[in-house]
Coordinates of C-alpha atoms and ligand atoms in Angstrom, one line a residue:
M118 CA 10.4 18.5 -9.1
W119 CA 11.2 15.9 -6.5
T120 CA 12.6 16.2 -3.0
L121 CA 15.0 13.4 -2.0
G122 CA 15.3 12.5 1.7
I123 CA 18.3 10.7 3.2
E124 CA 17.9 8.9 6.6
S125 CA 21.0 7.6 8.4
T126 CA 20.5 8.2 12.1
A127 CA 21.3 4.6 13.3
H128 CA 20.8 1.1 11.9
T129 CA 19.2 2.0 8.6
L130 CA 20.3 3.9 5.5
S131 CA 17.2 4.9 3.5
F132 CA 16.5 7.1 0.5
G133 CA 12.9 8.4 -0.1
L134 CA 11.0 10.8 -2.2
V135 CA 8.1 13.2 -2.2
D136 CA 6.8 14.9 -5.3
E137 CA 6.2 18.6 -5.9
N138 CA 2.9 18.3 -4.0
G139 CA 4.5 16.6 -1.0
I140 CA 3.0 13.2 -1.9
P141 CA 5.3 10.5 -0.4
F142 CA 6.8 7.6 -2.4
P143 CA 8.1 4.4 -0.7
S144 CA 11.8 4.4 0.4
S145 CA 14.7 2.3 -0.7
S146 CA 16.4 1.1 2.5
A147 CA 19.0 -1.2 4.0
T148 CA 19.4 -2.1 7.7
I149 CA 22.5 -3.5 9.3
R150 CA 21.9 -6.8 11.1
P151 CA 25.0 -7.7 13.2
E152 CA 25.5 -11.5 13.6
K153 CA 26.2 -10.9 17.3
G154 CA 26.2 -8.0 19.7
G155 CA 24.4 -4.7 19.3
I156 CA 24.8 -2.0 16.7
H157 CA 28.3 -0.6 16.6
P158 CA 28.1 3.0 15.3
R159 CA 31.2 2.8 13.1
E160 CA 30.2 -0.6 11.6
A161 CA 26.8 0.8 10.9
A162 CA 28.4 3.8 9.2
D163 CA 30.5 1.4 7.0
H164 CA 27.4 -0.5 6.1
H165 CA 25.7 2.7 5.0
K166 CA 28.7 3.8 3.0
D167 CA 28.8 0.5 1.2
C168 CA 25.2 0.3 0.2
A169 CA 24.4 4.0 -0.6
A170 CA 25.0 4.0 -4.3
E171 CA 22.9 0.9 -5.0
L172 CA 20.0 2.1 -2.8
L173 CA 19.8 5.5 -4.5
K174 CA 20.0 3.9 -7.9
N175 CA 17.2 1.5 -7.0
L176 CA 15.0 4.4 -5.8
L177 CA 15.5 6.4 -9.0
D178 CA 15.0 3.3 -11.2
N179 CA 11.9 2.2 -9.4
N180 CA 10.3 5.6 -10.0
Q181 CA 11.7 6.0 -13.5
L182 CA 13.6 9.1 -12.5
S183 CA 17.1 10.4 -13.1
A184 CA 19.3 12.4 -10.7
D185 CA 18.4 15.5 -12.7
D186 CA 14.7 15.2 -11.5
I187 CA 15.8 15.9 -8.0
S188 CA 15.2 19.5 -7.1
A189 CA 16.1 19.5 -3.4
V190 CA 18.0 17.2 -1.0
S191 CA 17.0 16.7 2.6
Y192 CA 18.9 14.7 5.3
S193 CA 18.6 13.7 9.0
Q194 CA 20.8 16.3 10.7
G195 CA 20.2 14.7 14.2
P196 CA 19.7 13.2 16.7
G197 CA 21.5 9.9 16.2
L198 CA 24.8 8.1 16.1
G199 CA 27.5 10.5 15.0
P200 CA 29.4 8.3 12.4
C201 CA 26.0 7.2 10.8
L202 CA 24.7 10.8 10.6
R203 CA 28.0 11.9 9.0
I204 CA 27.5 9.5 6.1
G205 CA 24.0 10.7 5.3
A206 CA 25.1 14.4 5.6
A207 CA 28.1 13.8 3.4
I208 CA 26.0 12.1 0.7
A209 CA 23.5 15.0 0.9
R210 CA 26.1 17.7 0.6
G211 CA 27.7 15.9 -2.3
L212 CA 24.4 15.5 -4.2
S213 CA 23.3 19.0 -3.4
A214 CA 26.5 20.5 -4.8
K215 CA 26.6 18.2 -7.9
L216 CA 22.9 18.8 -8.7
N217 CA 23.0 22.4 -7.7
T218 CA 19.9 22.1 -5.5
P219 CA 19.0 23.4 -2.1
L220 CA 20.1 21.4 1.0
I221 CA 17.8 21.0 4.0
G222 CA 19.0 19.4 7.3
V223 CA 16.0 18.2 9.3
N224 CA 15.2 16.9 12.8
H225 CA 14.6 13.1 12.6
C226 CA 12.1 13.1 15.5
V227 CA 10.0 15.8 13.9
A228 CA 10.0 13.9 10.6
H229 CA 8.3 11.0 12.3
I230 CA 5.6 13.3 13.4
E231 CA 5.0 15.0 10.1
I232 CA 4.9 11.8 8.0
G233 CA 2.4 10.5 10.6
R234 CA 0.2 13.6 10.4
Q235 CA 0.3 13.5 6.6
Q236 CA -0.5 9.8 6.4
C237 CA -3.2 9.7 9.0
G238 CA -4.8 13.1 8.3
C239 CA -4.7 14.2 11.9
E240 CA -4.3 17.9 12.8
D241 CA -2.8 18.5 16.2
P242 CA -2.0 15.2 17.9
V243 CA -0.1 14.1 21.0
L244 CA 2.7 11.9 19.5
L245 CA 3.8 8.7 21.2
Y246 CA 7.2 8.2 19.6
V247 CA 8.5 4.8 20.4
S248 CA 11.7 3.8 18.5
G249 CA 15.0 2.0 19.1
G250 CA 16.9 4.9 20.6
N251 CA 14.0 7.3 21.5
T252 CA 10.9 7.1 23.6
Q253 CA 9.0 10.4 23.9
V254 CA 5.5 11.8 24.4
I255 CA 5.4 15.0 22.4
A256 CA 2.8 17.7 21.8
R257 CA 2.8 21.0 19.8
L258 CA 2.7 24.1 21.9
E259 CA 3.7 27.7 20.9
G260 CA 5.4 26.9 17.7
K261 CA 7.5 23.9 18.7
Y262 CA 7.0 20.2 19.4
R263 CA 7.5 20.0 23.2
V264 CA 8.6 16.8 24.9
L265 CA 6.2 16.2 27.8
G266 CA 7.7 13.0 28.9
E267 CA 10.5 10.7 27.8
T268 CA 12.7 7.8 28.8
L269 CA 15.2 8.5 31.5
D270 CA 17.5 5.7 30.4
I271 CA 17.3 3.6 27.2
G272 CA 14.7 3.7 24.4
I273 CA 11.9 1.1 24.5
G274 CA 13.1 -0.5 21.3
N275 CA 16.7 -0.9 22.5
M276 CA 15.3 -2.5 25.6
L277 CA 13.3 -5.0 23.6
D278 CA 16.3 -5.7 21.3
K279 CA 18.6 -6.2 24.3
F280 CA 16.1 -8.6 26.0
A281 CA 15.8 -10.5 22.7
R282 CA 19.6 -10.6 22.1
A283 CA 20.1 -12.2 25.5
Q284 CA 17.8 -15.1 24.3
G285 CA 19.7 -15.5 21.1
I286 CA 17.2 -13.6 19.0
P287 CA 19.0 -11.3 16.4
F288 CA 18.2 -7.6 15.8
P289 CA 15.5 -6.4 15.5
G290 CA 14.1 -8.3 18.4
G291 CA 10.8 -6.3 18.8
P292 CA 8.9 -8.1 16.1
V293 CA 9.9 -11.6 17.4
I294 CA 8.9 -10.6 21.0
E295 CA 5.5 -9.6 19.6
K296 CA 5.1 -13.0 17.9
L297 CA 6.2 -14.9 21.1
A298 CA 3.8 -12.9 23.2
A299 CA 0.9 -13.5 20.8
N300 CA 1.7 -17.3 20.9
W301 CA 1.5 -17.3 24.7
L302 CA -1.8 -15.5 24.7
A303 CA -3.2 -17.8 22.0
E304 CA -2.2 -20.9 24.0
N305 CA -3.1 -19.5 27.4
P306 CA -6.2 -17.3 26.9
E307 CA -6.9 -17.3 30.7
C308 CA -3.3 -16.4 31.7
N309 CA -2.6 -13.8 34.4
M310 CA 0.4 -12.0 35.8
D311 CA 1.0 -14.4 38.7
G312 CA 4.8 -14.9 39.0
L313 CA 5.3 -12.7 35.9
E314 CA 5.2 -9.3 37.5
L315 CA 7.8 -6.7 36.5
P316 CA 8.6 -3.2 37.7
Y317 CA 6.4 -0.5 36.3
A318 CA 8.2 2.0 34.1
V319 CA 6.4 5.3 34.8
R320 CA 8.2 8.1 36.7
G321 CA 5.8 11.0 36.7
M322 CA 5.5 11.9 33.0
D323 CA 8.8 10.1 32.3
L324 CA 9.6 6.4 31.7
A325 CA 12.5 4.1 32.5
F326 CA 13.2 0.7 31.0
S327 CA 16.5 -0.6 32.3
G328 CA 15.0 -2.0 35.6
V329 CA 12.2 -3.8 33.6
L330 CA 14.9 -5.3 31.4
T331 CA 16.9 -6.7 34.3
A332 CA 13.8 -8.1 35.9
A333 CA 12.6 -9.7 32.7
L334 CA 16.0 -11.3 32.2
R335 CA 15.8 -12.7 35.7
L336 CA 12.4 -14.2 35.2
V337 CA 13.7 -16.2 32.2
A338 CA 16.9 -17.2 34.2
N339 CA 14.6 -18.5 36.9
G340 CA 12.8 -20.8 34.5
K341 CA 9.7 -18.8 33.4
P342 CA 8.7 -19.7 29.8
L343 CA 10.2 -17.2 27.3
E344 CA 6.8 -16.7 25.6
A345 CA 5.2 -15.8 29.0
V346 CA 7.9 -13.3 29.8
C347 CA 7.6 -11.7 26.4
W348 CA 3.9 -11.3 27.0
S349 CA 4.4 -9.8 30.4
L350 CA 7.2 -7.5 29.2
Q351 CA 5.0 -6.0 26.4
E352 CA 2.0 -5.6 28.7
H353 CA 4.1 -3.8 31.3
V354 CA 6.0 -1.4 29.1
F355 CA 3.3 -0.6 26.6
S356 CA 0.9 0.1 29.5
A357 CA 3.4 2.6 30.9
C358 CA 3.7 4.4 27.6
V359 CA 0.0 4.5 27.1
E360 CA -0.5 5.9 30.6
V361 CA 1.9 8.8 30.0
A362 CA 0.3 9.4 26.6
E363 CA -3.2 9.5 28.2
R364 CA -2.0 12.0 30.8
A365 CA -0.5 14.1 28.0
L366 CA -3.9 14.1 26.3
A367 CA -5.6 15.1 29.5
H368 CA -3.1 17.9 30.3
T369 CA -3.1 19.4 26.8
G370 CA -6.8 19.0 26.1
K371 CA -5.9 17.4 22.7
S372 CA -8.1 14.6 21.3
E373 CA -5.8 12.9 18.8
L374 CA -3.0 10.4 19.6
L375 CA -0.5 9.5 16.9
L376 CA 2.0 6.6 17.1
G377 CA 5.4 6.9 15.5
G378 CA 8.8 5.0 15.5
G379 CA 9.6 1.4 14.9
V380 CA 7.9 0.0 18.0
A381 CA 4.7 1.6 16.7
C382 CA 4.6 -1.4 14.2
N383 CA 3.5 -3.5 17.2
D384 CA -0.2 -4.5 16.9
R385 CA -0.6 -5.0 20.7
L386 CA 0.5 -1.4 21.3
R387 CA -1.7 -0.1 18.5
T388 CA -4.7 -1.9 20.2
M389 CA -3.9 -0.5 23.6
C390 CA -3.8 3.0 22.2
K391 CA -7.1 2.5 20.5
L392 CA -8.8 1.2 23.6
M393 CA -7.5 4.1 25.7
C394 CA -8.6 6.7 23.1
I395 CA -12.1 5.1 22.8
E396 CA -12.5 5.4 26.6
R397 CA -11.5 9.1 26.4
E398 CA -13.7 9.8 23.3
S399 CA -10.4 10.6 21.5
F400 CA -8.9 9.2 18.3
S401 CA -5.8 7.0 17.9
Y402 CA -3.8 7.0 14.6
A403 CA -0.9 4.8 13.4
P404 CA 0.8 5.3 10.0
P405 CA 1.5 2.4 7.7
K406 CA 4.4 0.3 9.1
M407 CA 6.8 1.3 6.3
Y408 CA 6.5 4.9 7.6
C409 CA 6.8 3.9 11.3
I410 CA 10.3 2.5 11.0
D411 CA 13.1 4.9 10.0
N412 CA 12.7 5.8 6.4
G413 CA 14.0 8.3 3.9
T414 CA 10.5 9.3 2.8
M415 CA 9.7 11.1 6.1
I416 CA 13.0 13.0 5.8
A417 CA 12.0 14.1 2.2
M418 CA 8.5 15.1 3.5
L419 CA 9.9 17.4 6.3
G420 CA 12.5 18.8 3.9
W421 CA 9.7 19.6 1.4
L422 CA 7.7 21.3 4.2
E423 CA 10.6 23.4 5.4
L424 CA 11.7 24.3 1.9
G425 CA 8.2 25.4 1.2
A426 CA 8.4 27.7 4.2
G427 CA 11.7 29.2 2.9
R428 CA 14.2 27.3 5.1
I429 CA 17.4 25.9 3.6
T430 CA 20.6 24.8 5.2
E431 CA 23.8 26.6 4.2
F432 CA 26.9 24.4 3.8
E433 CA 28.5 26.1 6.8
A434 CA 25.5 25.2 9.0
S435 CA 25.1 21.6 7.7
A436 CA 27.1 19.8 10.4
I437 CA 25.3 17.0 12.1
D438 CA 24.1 17.3 15.7
Q439 CA 24.0 14.0 17.6
Y440 CA 22.0 15.5 20.4
L441 CA 19.5 17.6 18.5
R442 CA 16.3 17.8 20.6
T443 CA 12.7 17.6 19.3
D444 CA 11.9 21.1 20.7
Q445 CA 14.9 22.8 19.0
T446 CA 13.1 22.9 15.7
P447 CA 10.7 25.8 15.2
I448 CA 7.6 24.7 13.3
I449 CA 7.7 27.2 10.4
W450 CA 5.6 25.2 7.9
A451 CA 2.2 25.0 9.5
Ligands
AMP773 P1 13.4 2.8 14.6 O1 14.5 3.1 15.5 O2 12.3 3.8 14.7 O3 13.7 2.4 13.2 O4 12.8 1.4 15.2 C1 13.5 0.2 15.4 C2 13.0 -0.5 16.6 O5 11.6 -0.9 16.4 C3 13.8 -1.7 17.0 O6 14.1 -1.6 18.3 C4 12.8 -2.8 16.7 O7 13.0 -4.0 17.6 C5 11.5 -2.1 17.0 N1 10.4 -2.8 16.4 C6 10.1 -3.0 15.0 N2 9.0 -3.7 14.8 C7 8.5 -4.0 16.1 C8 7.3 -4.6 16.6 N3 6.4 -5.2 15.7 N4 7.1 -4.7 17.9 C9 8.0 -4.1 18.8 N5 9.1 -3.5 18.4 C10 9.3 -3.4 17.1
MG774 MG1 13.4 6.8 14.3

């Protein structure tokens, strides 16, 4: 009795599993890394199509399972890039029909929350969801995860990746920026923001990153050291995210903060969240990094939860939804 999860919203195709008790097992994943330029949706979809069979076989082999051990198939129904979502949905429909198992289309953003709650053992957190395409501050209210604040333009991860790409750093740029920023701080422990100021990304409860990106590119073009700009960029945009998250904690009266999404792998961001929560006598949680980045296991976990609550997706209703919102999914499993 295993639930298979298929993640294909953007750059990564990933298959993951949870067992009959909802215990997660590590995913088998592949990420497209374009030699130049950003992620092209159709090229990413081709990548997913080409590596799907091998990834699924590896997942089953690694866990000494056969296809017949799969009792439910869950997939990311949205939000994401249309061509990529369609590959995942097509694989899910095919497997579900062949294996004669229930099909469950789930909300990718909600899956980030549920794997985080399961991994960290937190009850009712405010989620700071920071990924490539999404940046949202989310809290549960009246049966749905509500978006209290979000980016008005690009996702924070996309912003970091674009900045990196302009410096010749390939996708994903976020981890490299983290290293460069840490180098700068190690070599300049007394450094300050003089000459390195950037616009501040907070707009009420919302965020905006394209202006910060332009200004950071200009600093490099004007001769500031790349490592220094990486440091300043992280400090500015992470502070903005943490500020909105703190306001969300204050408004909702909740006392748990949970990080999710690929940018939540960043240790500086994790530290900032911890410091803020200590000051508020609250608790900051971050799942293991393999469950922060996009992964099939979180899709399996949410599928397992929804199936347990009696929800399945009929074939006629299994079309993908590129623009699915976090607050469109009723929380029927808790
Ligand atoms: P996701 O869309 O959730 O899979 O996350 C992918 C994004 O996470 C990409 O934009 C990466 O650059 C970013 N990312 C991954 N690791 C880190 C890190 N250590 N620091 C900052 N960003 C990161
Ligand atoms: Mg994601």
